[in-house]
Coordinates of C-alpha atoms in Angstrom, one line a residue:
Chain X
M1 CA -6.5 0.4 -18.4
T2 CA -7.7 3.7 -19.4
H3 CA -6.8 6.7 -17.1
P4 CA -7.1 10.1 -17.2
P5 CA -4.4 12.1 -18.3
A6 CA -3.7 14.4 -15.7
V7 CA -5.0 14.3 -11.9
T8 CA -5.1 16.9 -9.2
I9 CA -3.7 16.6 -6.2
V10 CA -5.7 18.2 -3.1
E11 CA -2.9 18.6 -0.6
V12 CA -4.5 18.3 3.0
G13 CA -1.1 17.6 5.1
P14 CA -1.4 21.3 6.7
R15 CA -4.9 21.0 7.6
D16 CA -6.2 17.3 7.7
G17 CA -2.8 15.9 8.7
L18 CA -1.6 18.7 11.1
Q19 CA -5.1 18.5 13.0
N20 CA -4.4 15.1 13.9
E21 CA -0.6 15.0 14.9
I22 CA -0.1 15.1 18.7
A23 CA 2.9 18.0 17.9
A24 CA 2.2 21.4 18.5
V25 CA 3.0 23.1 15.5
S26 CA 3.9 27.0 15.4
T27 CA 2.6 29.1 12.8
A28 CA 5.9 30.0 10.8
D29 CA 6.4 26.5 10.5
K30 CA 2.7 26.0 9.1
V31 CA 3.8 28.9 6.9
A32 CA 7.0 27.4 6.0
F33 CA 5.5 24.0 5.2
V34 CA 2.4 25.4 2.7
D35 CA 4.9 27.4 1.3
G36 CA 7.0 24.6 0.5
L37 CA 4.2 22.7 -0.9
S38 CA 2.8 25.4 -3.0
A39 CA 6.7 25.7 -3.8
A40 CA 6.5 22.1 -5.2
G41 CA 3.7 22.6 -7.5
H42 CA 0.4 22.1 -5.7
R43 CA -2.4 24.1 -7.2
V44 CA -4.8 23.4 -4.1
I45 CA -3.9 23.2 -0.9
E46 CA -6.0 22.9 2.3
V47 CA -4.1 25.3 4.8
S48 CA -6.3 25.1 7.6
A49 CA -9.6 25.1 9.3
F50 CA -11.9 28.0 10.8
V51 CA -13.2 26.0 13.4
S52 CA -13.7 26.2 17.3
T53 CA -10.8 26.7 18.8
K54 CA -12.0 24.9 21.8
W55 CA -12.4 21.8 20.0
V56 CA -9.7 22.2 17.4
P57 CA -6.9 24.5 18.9
Q58 CA -4.3 23.2 16.0
M59 CA -6.2 24.9 14.0
A60 CA -6.6 28.2 16.1
D61 CA -4.0 30.6 14.4
A62 CA -6.0 29.8 10.7
A63 CA -6.2 33.4 10.2
E64 CA -2.6 34.3 11.2
V65 CA -1.3 31.2 8.6
F66 CA -3.6 32.7 5.6
A67 CA -1.7 36.3 6.6
A68 CA 1.6 35.1 6.2
I69 CA 2.0 32.6 3.6
A70 CA 3.0 33.7 0.3
R71 CA 0.5 33.2 -2.4
R72 CA 1.5 31.9 -5.6
P73 CA -0.7 33.0 -8.4
G74 CA -3.0 29.8 -9.8
V75 CA -2.9 28.1 -6.4
R76 CA -6.1 27.8 -4.2
Y77 CA -5.3 28.1 -0.7
T78 CA -8.5 26.7 0.9
A79 CA -10.0 26.0 4.4
L80 CA -12.6 23.8 6.2
V81 CA -15.5 25.9 7.5
P82 CA -18.7 24.0 9.7
N83 CA -20.6 27.5 9.7
L84 CA -21.5 31.0 9.0
A85 CA -19.2 32.2 12.0
G86 CA -16.6 30.1 10.4
L87 CA -17.2 31.6 7.0
D88 CA -16.8 35.0 8.3
R89 CA -13.2 34.2 9.5
A90 CA -12.5 32.7 6.3
L91 CA -13.6 35.3 4.4
A92 CA -11.8 37.8 6.4
A93 CA -8.5 35.6 5.8
R94 CA -9.2 36.0 1.7
V95 CA -9.7 32.3 1.5
D96 CA -9.9 30.9 -2.2
E97 CA -12.2 28.1 -1.4
I98 CA -13.9 26.7 1.5
A99 CA -14.6 23.1 2.3
V100 CA -17.7 21.5 4.2
F101 CA -17.6 17.9 6.3
A102 CA -20.5 15.9 6.0
A103 CA -20.6 12.3 7.0
A104 CA -22.3 9.1 5.5
S105 CA -23.0 7.6 8.9
E106 CA -25.2 9.1 11.3
T107 CA -23.5 8.1 14.3
F108 CA -20.3 9.6 13.6
S109 CA -22.0 12.7 12.3
R110 CA -23.5 13.0 16.2
R111 CA -20.4 12.4 17.6
N112 CA -18.0 14.4 15.4
I113 CA -20.4 17.5 14.8
N114 CA -23.0 17.0 17.2
Q115 CA -25.5 17.5 14.6
T116 CA -27.9 14.5 12.2
I117 CA -26.8 14.3 8.6
D118 CA -29.7 16.1 7.9
E119 CA -29.2 19.1 10.5
S120 CA -25.6 19.5 9.1
L121 CA -27.0 19.4 5.3
T122 CA -29.3 21.7 6.1
R123 CA -26.4 24.3 8.1
Y124 CA -24.1 23.2 4.6
A125 CA -26.8 24.8 2.7
D126 CA -26.5 28.2 4.1
V127 CA -22.7 28.1 4.0
V128 CA -22.3 27.3 0.7
R129 CA -25.0 30.0 -0.3
A130 CA -23.2 32.7 1.7
A131 CA -19.8 31.8 0.1
G132 CA -21.0 31.3 -3.2
A133 CA -22.5 35.2 -2.5
A134 CA -19.1 36.1 -1.7
G135 CA -17.8 34.6 -4.9
V136 CA -15.8 31.6 -3.1
R137 CA -16.7 28.0 -4.2
T138 CA -17.3 25.4 -1.8
R139 CA -15.9 21.5 -2.0
G140 CA -17.5 18.9 0.2
Y141 CA -16.0 16.0 2.0
V142 CA -18.9 12.7 2.6
S143 CA -16.8 10.8 5.2
C144 CA -16.8 7.3 6.8
A145 CA -17.8 6.3 3.1
F146 CA -16.4 3.1 3.4
G147 CA -17.0 2.2 6.9
C148 CA -17.8 4.0 10.1
P149 CA -16.0 3.3 13.4
F150 CA -19.6 3.4 15.4
E151 CA -21.5 1.7 12.8
G152 CA -19.5 -0.3 10.7
A153 CA -20.7 -1.0 7.0
I154 CA -22.4 1.9 5.4
K155 CA -24.7 1.4 2.6
P156 CA -23.4 2.9 -0.9
D157 CA -27.0 4.7 -1.2
A158 CA -26.1 6.6 2.3
V159 CA -23.1 8.0 0.2
V160 CA -24.8 8.5 -2.6
R161 CA -27.6 10.6 -0.9
V162 CA -25.3 13.2 1.1
T163 CA -22.9 13.0 -2.1
E164 CA -26.3 14.3 -4.1
A165 CA -27.4 16.9 -1.0
L166 CA -24.3 18.5 -1.1
L167 CA -23.8 19.1 -5.0
A168 CA -27.5 20.1 -4.9
A169 CA -26.6 23.0 -2.2
G170 CA -23.7 24.2 -4.7
V171 CA -20.7 22.2 -3.7
Y172 CA -18.8 21.8 -7.0
E173 CA -16.9 18.8 -5.8
V174 CA -17.4 16.2 -3.4
A175 CA -14.5 14.0 -2.2
I176 CA -15.6 10.5 -1.2
S177 CA -13.4 10.0 1.9
D178 CA -12.1 6.7 3.5
T179 CA -11.7 8.4 7.5
I180 CA -10.7 5.0 8.9
G181 CA -8.7 3.5 6.4
I182 CA -10.8 0.2 5.7
G183 CA -11.9 0.5 2.1
H184 CA -10.4 -2.1 -0.5
P185 CA -10.2 -2.1 -4.1
G186 CA -13.5 -4.9 -4.4
Q187 CA -15.6 -2.0 -2.3
V188 CA -14.1 1.2 -3.8
A189 CA -15.0 -0.4 -7.5
A190 CA -18.5 -1.5 -5.9
L191 CA -19.1 2.2 -4.7
L192 CA -17.9 4.0 -7.7
A193 CA -20.0 2.1 -9.9
R194 CA -23.0 3.0 -8.2
V195 CA -22.1 6.6 -7.1
T196 CA -20.9 7.3 -10.9
S197 CA -24.2 6.1 -12.3
T198 CA -26.1 9.1 -11.0
I199 CA -23.4 11.5 -10.2
A200 CA -20.9 12.7 -12.9
R201 CA -17.1 12.2 -12.9
E202 CA -15.9 15.6 -12.7
H203 CA -17.9 16.3 -9.2
L204 CA -16.2 13.4 -7.6
A205 CA -12.8 13.2 -5.6
L206 CA -11.2 10.3 -3.6
H207 CA -9.9 10.8 -0.3
F208 CA -7.9 7.6 0.9
H209 CA -6.3 6.8 4.2
D210 CA -3.7 4.0 4.4
T211 CA -4.3 2.4 7.7
R212 CA -4.4 -1.1 5.9
G213 CA -2.0 -0.5 3.4
T214 CA -4.9 -0.2 0.4
A215 CA -4.9 3.4 -0.6
L216 CA -2.7 3.4 -3.8
A217 CA -4.4 0.2 -4.9
N218 CA -7.6 1.9 -4.2
V219 CA -6.5 5.1 -6.1
L220 CA -5.7 2.7 -9.0
V221 CA -9.7 1.8 -9.0
G222 CA -10.4 5.2 -8.9
L223 CA -8.6 6.1 -12.2
D224 CA -10.0 2.9 -13.8
A225 CA -13.5 4.4 -12.6
G226 CA -12.3 8.0 -14.3
I227 CA -12.0 9.6 -11.2
A228 CA -9.3 12.9 -11.4
T229 CA -9.0 14.5 -8.3
F230 CA -7.1 12.8 -5.3
D231 CA -6.6 14.0 -1.6
A232 CA -3.2 13.5 -0.1
S233 CA -0.9 14.3 2.7
A234 CA 2.4 15.4 2.3
G235 CA 4.9 13.0 4.5
G236 CA 1.5 10.8 5.1
L237 CA 0.8 13.3 8.1
G238 CA -2.1 12.8 10.0
G239 CA -1.9 9.5 11.7
C240 CA -5.3 7.4 12.1
P241 CA -7.4 8.7 15.3
F242 CA -9.4 5.4 14.9
A243 CA -6.3 3.4 14.8
P244 CA -3.5 5.3 17.0
G245 CA -0.1 4.4 15.7
A246 CA -1.6 3.1 12.4
S247 CA -1.1 5.2 9.4
G248 CA -4.2 7.9 8.0
N249 CA -3.9 10.0 5.1
L250 CA -2.2 8.7 2.0
A251 CA 1.2 10.4 1.7
T252 CA 1.3 12.6 -1.1
E253 CA 5.1 11.5 -2.4
D254 CA 3.2 7.8 -2.2
L255 CA 0.7 8.9 -4.8
L256 CA 2.7 10.6 -6.5
Y257 CA 5.4 7.8 -7.2
V258 CA 2.5 5.9 -8.8
L259 CA 1.0 8.6 -10.7
D260 CA 4.5 9.8 -11.8
G261 CA 5.1 6.1 -12.7
L262 CA 1.6 5.7 -14.8
G263 CA 2.8 8.7 -16.8
I264 CA 0.0 10.4 -15.1
A265 CA 0.2 14.5 -15.4
T266 CA 0.0 16.4 -11.9
G267 CA 2.2 19.5 -11.8
V268 CA 3.6 18.5 -8.5
A269 CA 7.2 17.2 -7.6
I270 CA 7.9 14.5 -5.6
D271 CA 11.3 16.0 -4.8
G272 CA 9.6 19.1 -4.0
V273 CA 6.9 17.7 -1.4
A274 CA 9.6 15.3 -0.1
A275 CA 11.3 18.7 0.6
A276 CA 8.6 20.2 2.5
S277 CA 7.9 17.1 4.6
Y278 CA 11.5 17.1 5.7
G279 CA 11.5 20.7 6.6
L280 CA 8.6 19.6 8.5
A281 CA 10.3 16.9 10.4
S282 CA 13.2 18.5 11.2
R283 CA 11.6 21.3 13.0
L284 CA 9.1 19.3 15.1
D285 CA 8.9 15.6 16.5
V286 CA 6.0 14.5 13.7
P287 CA 6.4 10.9 12.2
L288 CA 6.9 10.9 8.3
R289 CA 4.6 7.5 7.7
S290 CA 5.0 8.1 3.9
R291 CA 6.4 4.7 2.6
Y292 CA 8.5 6.5 -0.5
L293 CA 9.9 8.3 2.2
Q294 CA 10.8 5.9 4.5
A295 CA 12.2 3.3 1.8
T296 CA 14.6 6.5 0.2
A297 CA 15.6 7.1 3.5
A298 CA 16.3 4.4 4.6
A299 CA 18.1 3.2 1.4
Q300 CA 20.6 5.9 2.0
R301 CA 21.5 5.0 5.4
P302 CA 24.2 2.5 5.4
A303 CA 23.1 -1.0 6.2
Chain D
M1 CA -12.0 -5.4 -14.4
T2 CA -11.8 -9.0 -15.0
H3 CA -10.1 -11.2 -12.5
P4 CA -9.3 -14.8 -12.0
P5 CA -12.4 -16.3 -9.8
A6 CA -9.2 -17.8 -7.9
V7 CA -5.7 -17.2 -6.7
T8 CA -3.2 -19.6 -5.1
I9 CA -1.1 -17.5 -2.6
V10 CA 2.5 -19.0 -2.4
E11 CA 3.4 -18.4 1.5
V12 CA 6.7 -17.4 1.5
G13 CA 7.2 -16.5 5.3
P14 CA 9.1 -19.2 7.1
R15 CA 11.8 -18.8 4.3
D16 CA 12.0 -15.8 2.5
G17 CA 10.9 -14.0 5.6
L18 CA 12.3 -15.4 8.6
Q19 CA 16.0 -15.7 6.6
N20 CA 15.6 -11.8 6.4
E21 CA 15.0 -11.4 10.1
I22 CA 17.5 -10.7 12.5
A23 CA 15.8 -12.9 15.2
A24 CA 17.2 -16.2 15.4
V25 CA 14.2 -18.5 15.2
S26 CA 14.2 -22.0 16.6
T27 CA 13.3 -25.2 15.0
A28 CA 10.7 -25.6 17.1
D29 CA 8.8 -22.0 16.7
K30 CA 9.7 -22.5 12.6
V31 CA 7.6 -26.0 12.9
A32 CA 4.5 -24.7 14.6
F33 CA 4.6 -21.6 12.2
V34 CA 4.6 -23.4 9.3
D35 CA 1.7 -25.9 10.7
G36 CA -0.2 -22.6 11.3
L37 CA 0.4 -21.5 8.0
S38 CA -1.5 -24.9 6.8
A39 CA -3.9 -24.9 9.2
A40 CA -5.1 -21.4 7.9
G41 CA -5.5 -22.9 4.8
H42 CA -2.4 -22.3 2.9
R43 CA -1.8 -25.0 0.0
V44 CA 1.8 -24.0 -0.9
I45 CA 4.4 -23.2 1.9
E46 CA 7.9 -22.2 0.9
V47 CA 8.7 -24.0 4.0
S48 CA 13.1 -23.3 4.2
A49 CA 16.2 -23.8 2.2
F50 CA 18.8 -26.2 1.4
V51 CA 21.9 -23.6 1.1
S52 CA 24.9 -23.1 2.5
T53 CA 24.5 -23.2 5.9
K54 CA 28.0 -21.1 6.3
W55 CA 26.3 -17.9 4.3
V56 CA 22.6 -18.5 5.4
P57 CA 22.8 -20.3 8.9
Q58 CA 19.3 -19.1 9.5
M59 CA 18.3 -22.1 7.2
A60 CA 20.6 -24.6 8.9
D61 CA 17.8 -26.8 10.1
A62 CA 16.0 -27.3 7.0
A63 CA 16.2 -31.1 7.2
E64 CA 14.9 -30.8 11.0
V65 CA 11.8 -28.4 10.2
F66 CA 10.6 -30.8 7.6
A67 CA 10.8 -33.9 9.6
A68 CA 9.3 -32.2 12.1
I69 CA 6.0 -30.4 10.4
A70 CA 2.5 -32.2 10.1
R71 CA 2.1 -32.5 6.6
R72 CA -1.5 -31.6 5.5
P73 CA -2.7 -33.7 2.5
G74 CA -3.1 -31.5 -0.2
V75 CA -0.1 -29.1 0.6
R76 CA 2.9 -28.7 -1.2
Y77 CA 5.7 -27.8 1.1
T78 CA 8.8 -26.7 -1.0
A79 CA 12.2 -25.2 -0.2
L80 CA 14.7 -23.6 -2.1
V81 CA 17.6 -25.3 -3.8
P82 CA 20.9 -23.9 -5.1
N83 CA 22.7 -26.9 -6.8
L84 CA 22.8 -30.4 -6.9
A85 CA 24.2 -31.4 -3.5
G86 CA 20.8 -29.1 -1.8
L87 CA 19.0 -31.0 -3.7
D88 CA 20.2 -34.0 -2.7
R89 CA 19.5 -32.9 1.5
A90 CA 16.0 -31.2 -0.1
L91 CA 14.8 -34.7 -1.7
A92 CA 15.9 -37.0 1.7
A93 CA 14.0 -34.5 3.4
R94 CA 10.9 -35.5 1.6
V95 CA 10.4 -32.0 0.3
D96 CA 7.1 -31.5 -2.5
E97 CA 8.6 -29.2 -4.6
I98 CA 11.9 -27.1 -5.2
A99 CA 12.6 -23.7 -6.3
V100 CA 15.6 -22.1 -7.7
F101 CA 16.4 -18.6 -7.7
A102 CA 17.9 -16.9 -10.8
A103 CA 18.2 -12.7 -11.4
A104 CA 17.4 -10.6 -14.1
S105 CA 20.4 -8.3 -13.0
E106 CA 23.9 -9.6 -14.1
T107 CA 25.4 -7.4 -11.1
F108 CA 22.9 -8.4 -8.9
S109 CA 23.5 -12.1 -9.7
R110 CA 27.3 -11.8 -9.3
R111 CA 26.9 -10.3 -5.6
N112 CA 24.4 -12.8 -4.5
I113 CA 25.1 -16.1 -5.7
N114 CA 28.9 -15.3 -7.2
Q115 CA 28.0 -16.4 -10.6
T116 CA 26.9 -14.9 -13.9
I117 CA 23.6 -15.2 -15.1
D118 CA 24.2 -17.8 -17.4
E119 CA 26.5 -19.9 -15.2
S120 CA 23.3 -19.8 -12.5
L121 CA 20.8 -20.8 -15.4
T122 CA 23.4 -23.9 -16.5
R123 CA 23.6 -25.1 -12.9
Y124 CA 19.8 -24.9 -12.5
A125 CA 18.9 -27.0 -15.9
D126 CA 20.8 -30.0 -13.8
V127 CA 18.7 -29.2 -10.9
V128 CA 15.8 -28.9 -12.5
R129 CA 16.4 -32.2 -14.9
A130 CA 17.3 -34.1 -11.5
A131 CA 14.5 -33.0 -9.6
G132 CA 12.2 -34.5 -12.2
A133 CA 14.0 -37.5 -12.4
A134 CA 13.1 -38.0 -8.7
G135 CA 9.4 -36.7 -9.3
V136 CA 10.0 -33.3 -7.9
R137 CA 8.8 -30.2 -9.8
T138 CA 10.6 -26.7 -9.8
R139 CA 9.5 -23.1 -9.6
G140 CA 12.0 -20.4 -10.3
Y141 CA 12.3 -16.8 -9.1
V142 CA 13.5 -13.8 -11.1
S143 CA 14.9 -11.5 -8.8
C144 CA 15.1 -7.8 -9.7
A145 CA 12.9 -7.9 -12.5
F146 CA 11.6 -4.3 -11.3
G147 CA 14.9 -3.0 -10.5
C148 CA 18.3 -3.8 -9.3
P149 CA 20.3 -1.9 -5.9
F150 CA 23.5 -2.3 -7.8
E151 CA 22.2 -1.5 -11.5
G152 CA 19.1 0.2 -11.2
A153 CA 16.8 0.0 -14.0
I154 CA 16.3 -3.4 -15.4
K155 CA 15.3 -4.1 -19.1
P156 CA 12.0 -5.8 -19.6
D157 CA 14.0 -8.1 -22.1
A158 CA 16.4 -9.3 -19.4
V159 CA 13.5 -10.3 -17.0
V160 CA 12.0 -12.5 -20.4
R161 CA 15.1 -13.7 -21.5
V162 CA 15.7 -15.2 -17.6
T163 CA 12.3 -16.1 -17.4
E164 CA 11.9 -18.1 -21.0
A165 CA 15.2 -20.0 -20.0
L166 CA 14.3 -21.4 -16.8
L167 CA 10.7 -22.5 -18.3
A168 CA 13.2 -24.4 -20.8
A169 CA 15.2 -25.7 -18.5
G170 CA 11.8 -27.3 -17.2
V171 CA 10.3 -25.4 -14.0
Y172 CA 6.8 -25.4 -14.0
E173 CA 6.2 -21.4 -12.7
V174 CA 8.4 -18.3 -12.6
A175 CA 7.7 -15.8 -10.1
I176 CA 8.7 -12.4 -11.5
S177 CA 10.0 -10.6 -8.1
D178 CA 10.4 -6.9 -7.1
T179 CA 13.2 -8.1 -4.8
I180 CA 13.7 -4.2 -3.7
G181 CA 10.1 -3.5 -3.6
I182 CA 10.8 -0.8 -6.2
G183 CA 8.1 -1.5 -8.7
H184 CA 4.9 1.0 -9.4
P185 CA 1.5 -0.3 -11.5
G186 CA 2.6 1.5 -14.9
Q187 CA 5.9 -0.7 -15.0
V188 CA 4.0 -3.4 -13.7
A189 CA 1.5 -3.4 -16.5
A190 CA 4.0 -2.6 -18.7
L191 CA 6.2 -5.6 -17.9
L192 CA 3.6 -8.0 -17.8
A193 CA 2.5 -6.7 -21.5
R194 CA 5.8 -7.7 -22.4
V195 CA 6.2 -10.7 -20.5
T196 CA 3.1 -12.9 -21.6
S197 CA 3.5 -11.6 -25.3
T198 CA 5.4 -14.3 -25.5
I199 CA 4.6 -16.5 -22.0
A200 CA 1.5 -17.9 -21.1
R201 CA 0.2 -16.4 -18.1
E202 CA -0.5 -19.7 -16.3
H203 CA 3.4 -20.0 -16.1
L204 CA 3.7 -16.7 -14.1
A205 CA 3.4 -15.6 -10.6
L206 CA 4.3 -12.4 -9.2
H207 CA 6.3 -11.9 -5.8
F208 CA 6.2 -8.1 -4.8
H209 CA 7.6 -6.5 -1.9
D210 CA 5.8 -3.2 -0.2
T211 CA 8.9 -1.5 0.2
R212 CA 7.4 1.7 -1.2
G213 CA 3.7 0.9 -0.4
T214 CA 2.9 0.1 -4.1
A215 CA 2.5 -3.9 -3.6
L216 CA -1.4 -4.0 -3.6
A217 CA -1.8 -1.5 -6.2
N218 CA 0.7 -3.6 -8.3
V219 CA -1.3 -6.9 -7.4
L220 CA -4.3 -5.4 -8.8
V221 CA -2.2 -4.8 -11.9
G222 CA -1.5 -8.6 -12.3
L223 CA -5.2 -9.6 -11.6
D224 CA -6.1 -7.2 -14.3
A225 CA -3.2 -8.8 -16.6
G226 CA -4.9 -12.3 -15.5
I227 CA -1.7 -13.7 -13.2
A228 CA -3.2 -16.0 -10.5
T229 CA -0.2 -16.8 -8.6
F230 CA 0.8 -14.3 -5.8
D231 CA 3.6 -14.4 -3.5
A232 CA 3.0 -13.3 -0.1
S233 CA 4.8 -13.5 3.7
A234 CA 2.9 -14.0 6.7
G235 CA 2.8 -11.1 9.0
G236 CA 4.8 -9.4 6.4
L237 CA 8.0 -11.0 7.6
G238 CA 11.2 -9.9 5.8
G239 CA 12.0 -6.3 5.8
C240 CA 14.3 -4.9 2.8
P241 CA 17.6 -6.0 3.1
F242 CA 18.4 -2.9 1.1
A243 CA 16.8 -0.3 2.8
P244 CA 17.2 -1.0 6.3
G245 CA 14.3 -0.7 8.7
A246 CA 11.5 -0.5 5.5
S247 CA 8.9 -3.3 4.8
G248 CA 9.9 -6.1 2.5
N249 CA 7.5 -8.9 1.6
L250 CA 3.8 -7.9 1.0
A251 CA 2.4 -9.1 3.8
T252 CA -0.3 -12.2 3.1
E253 CA -2.8 -10.9 5.4
D254 CA -2.6 -7.6 3.2
L255 CA -2.9 -9.6 0.3
L256 CA -5.7 -11.8 1.7
Y257 CA -7.6 -8.4 2.6
V258 CA -7.5 -7.4 -1.2
L259 CA -8.4 -10.6 -2.3
D260 CA -11.2 -11.6 -0.2
G261 CA -12.9 -8.2 -1.0
L262 CA -12.5 -8.5 -4.6
G263 CA -14.6 -12.1 -4.1
I264 CA -11.3 -13.9 -5.3
A265 CA -11.1 -17.3 -3.6
T266 CA -7.8 -18.2 -2.0
G267 CA -8.6 -20.9 0.5
V268 CA -6.7 -19.1 3.2
A269 CA -8.5 -17.6 6.1
I270 CA -7.0 -14.2 6.9
D271 CA -7.9 -14.9 10.7
G272 CA -5.8 -18.3 10.5
V273 CA -3.0 -16.4 9.2
A274 CA -3.0 -13.5 11.6
A275 CA -2.8 -16.4 14.7
A276 CA 0.0 -18.1 12.7
S277 CA 2.0 -14.5 12.9
Y278 CA 0.8 -13.3 16.0
G279 CA 2.1 -16.9 17.6
L280 CA 5.5 -16.3 16.3
A281 CA 6.0 -12.7 17.3
S282 CA 4.5 -13.9 20.9
R283 CA 7.6 -16.3 21.4
L284 CA 9.9 -13.9 19.4
D285 CA 10.9 -10.7 18.8
V286 CA 9.9 -10.3 15.1
P287 CA 8.1 -6.9 13.8
L288 CA 4.7 -7.6 12.1
R289 CA 4.8 -5.2 9.2
S290 CA 1.4 -6.2 8.0
R291 CA -0.5 -3.2 7.6
Y292 CA -3.6 -4.8 8.1
L293 CA -2.7 -6.3 12.0
Q294 CA -1.2 -3.0 12.4
A295 CA -4.4 -1.5 12.0
T296 CA -6.5 -4.2 13.6
A297 CA -4.4 -4.2 16.6
A298 CA -4.2 -0.7 16.9
A299 CA -8.0 -0.1 16.9
Q300 CA -8.3 -3.1 19.6
R301 CA -5.7 -0.4 22.0
P302 CA -8.0 2.4 23.7
A303 CA -7.2 5.6 22.3

């Protein structure tokens, strides 16, 4: 195996994680969580989303969170932005970077953002252009890249098409995302072979969910394919909205356990991330689904 | 990646799994479980253990289970055997194969079987010889190969020494076992590089626990190294005695989800294994820790 010597972890716990937890999280708790994650060494943290407060009330305090976090030099604090109105709010909050969220599944796109894929790509092109004019880079997500809760299988060509459209619009990186945690190593290898045949690896990231326990195996396949950016959520926050009770986002601690063991540099300290996760869990009723945390916590309890 | 085109799964749920569950399982339920597993296509099933009924009361009905199962042609029904007295009972029960259990950790060996590693190897040599004289093959386990709950790190040379000793004594295959579920892909790659430098791959199997969520990633590394036999436990039965509440054995369903996705033949039907797991769980209070089962069951519940 030849792997990248260093990997960038995009910490999505404060946004993707907390958005999908039932617990209501105060602004102060979010700020402490983000500050704990930057203290752990994270260099990219998706802090919040400037989206409709009607549809996503969990992220209504995005501006307040950005105003209160202790910004560490060298850390990119990012936010999800669906449209130009959200971009205005994001720029006012001094985000370092934004992200837009497209789907590889037509049905998912309509149900999730009430637009066709093409409509969303057209709108995102405006957002990316306006962000760039303000000096802010844009990252893209392609959701349902490994399967859709409504359509089932998704063709690799659909993933490639949306990824290429986002890159053409000016996003610097696209996270190929397994929204429902159904991807397995054979599928990841096949999809990446197709995707990397026309798209440079440095434009690609992988966003896995651990719903079927395959996330770390999928990461290995990604490393084998030369991908060097992976999303993860501290503590495994997030759950899976399509499989209530099951795991969602790959836990940052679990990812670090594997990357550390492979000698791949990340700059992120597993104990620091764990401290941030435990800090949040000590103040709120959020389940820490990280297998690493469960194993180490259980090992400390008397048998 | 080049992987073996076919893999043998050694189903350890009825023995390693049930032995480590708290629930008391009736002989009839064990028999139904084993018969469900053979119906699913398993060709190797570790059915029980002929051990001290004082120390392991869960396996006291080993002979009754062997007498009652419906033996399918082509299926090897195996049992753990610690000594010559156990072998006599196993032979009387018409086992197809036995297994012996050595440790790579001196402290674990003393605590688990009250013998030094060398004492256990000497005794096992007698057992293997006597089994062979009766026409019965012996499989070996090397426990704590990736770490010991008492000693911590284990040197690869210790694993190699015990593996070679077991093979020299006449066992046909050794399962390198991650008893506490601490192994990660970097470690698996390093250990296998060392082990396969002196031991033929066809003598090797891998026995992973999913305590830290790394089991499937570790399997991938094993496949990359040319290993073609993996242990797994239906439903994820077993737990981890060293981390109460955490996962233990890799779930057979989770392993099959990955192997099926890679197009690797096993002869085992994931739905059949799931049916056996659900059948057991419907009669007993045993947690099904399989991530695949949790995800698919949760997806069937209304959100």
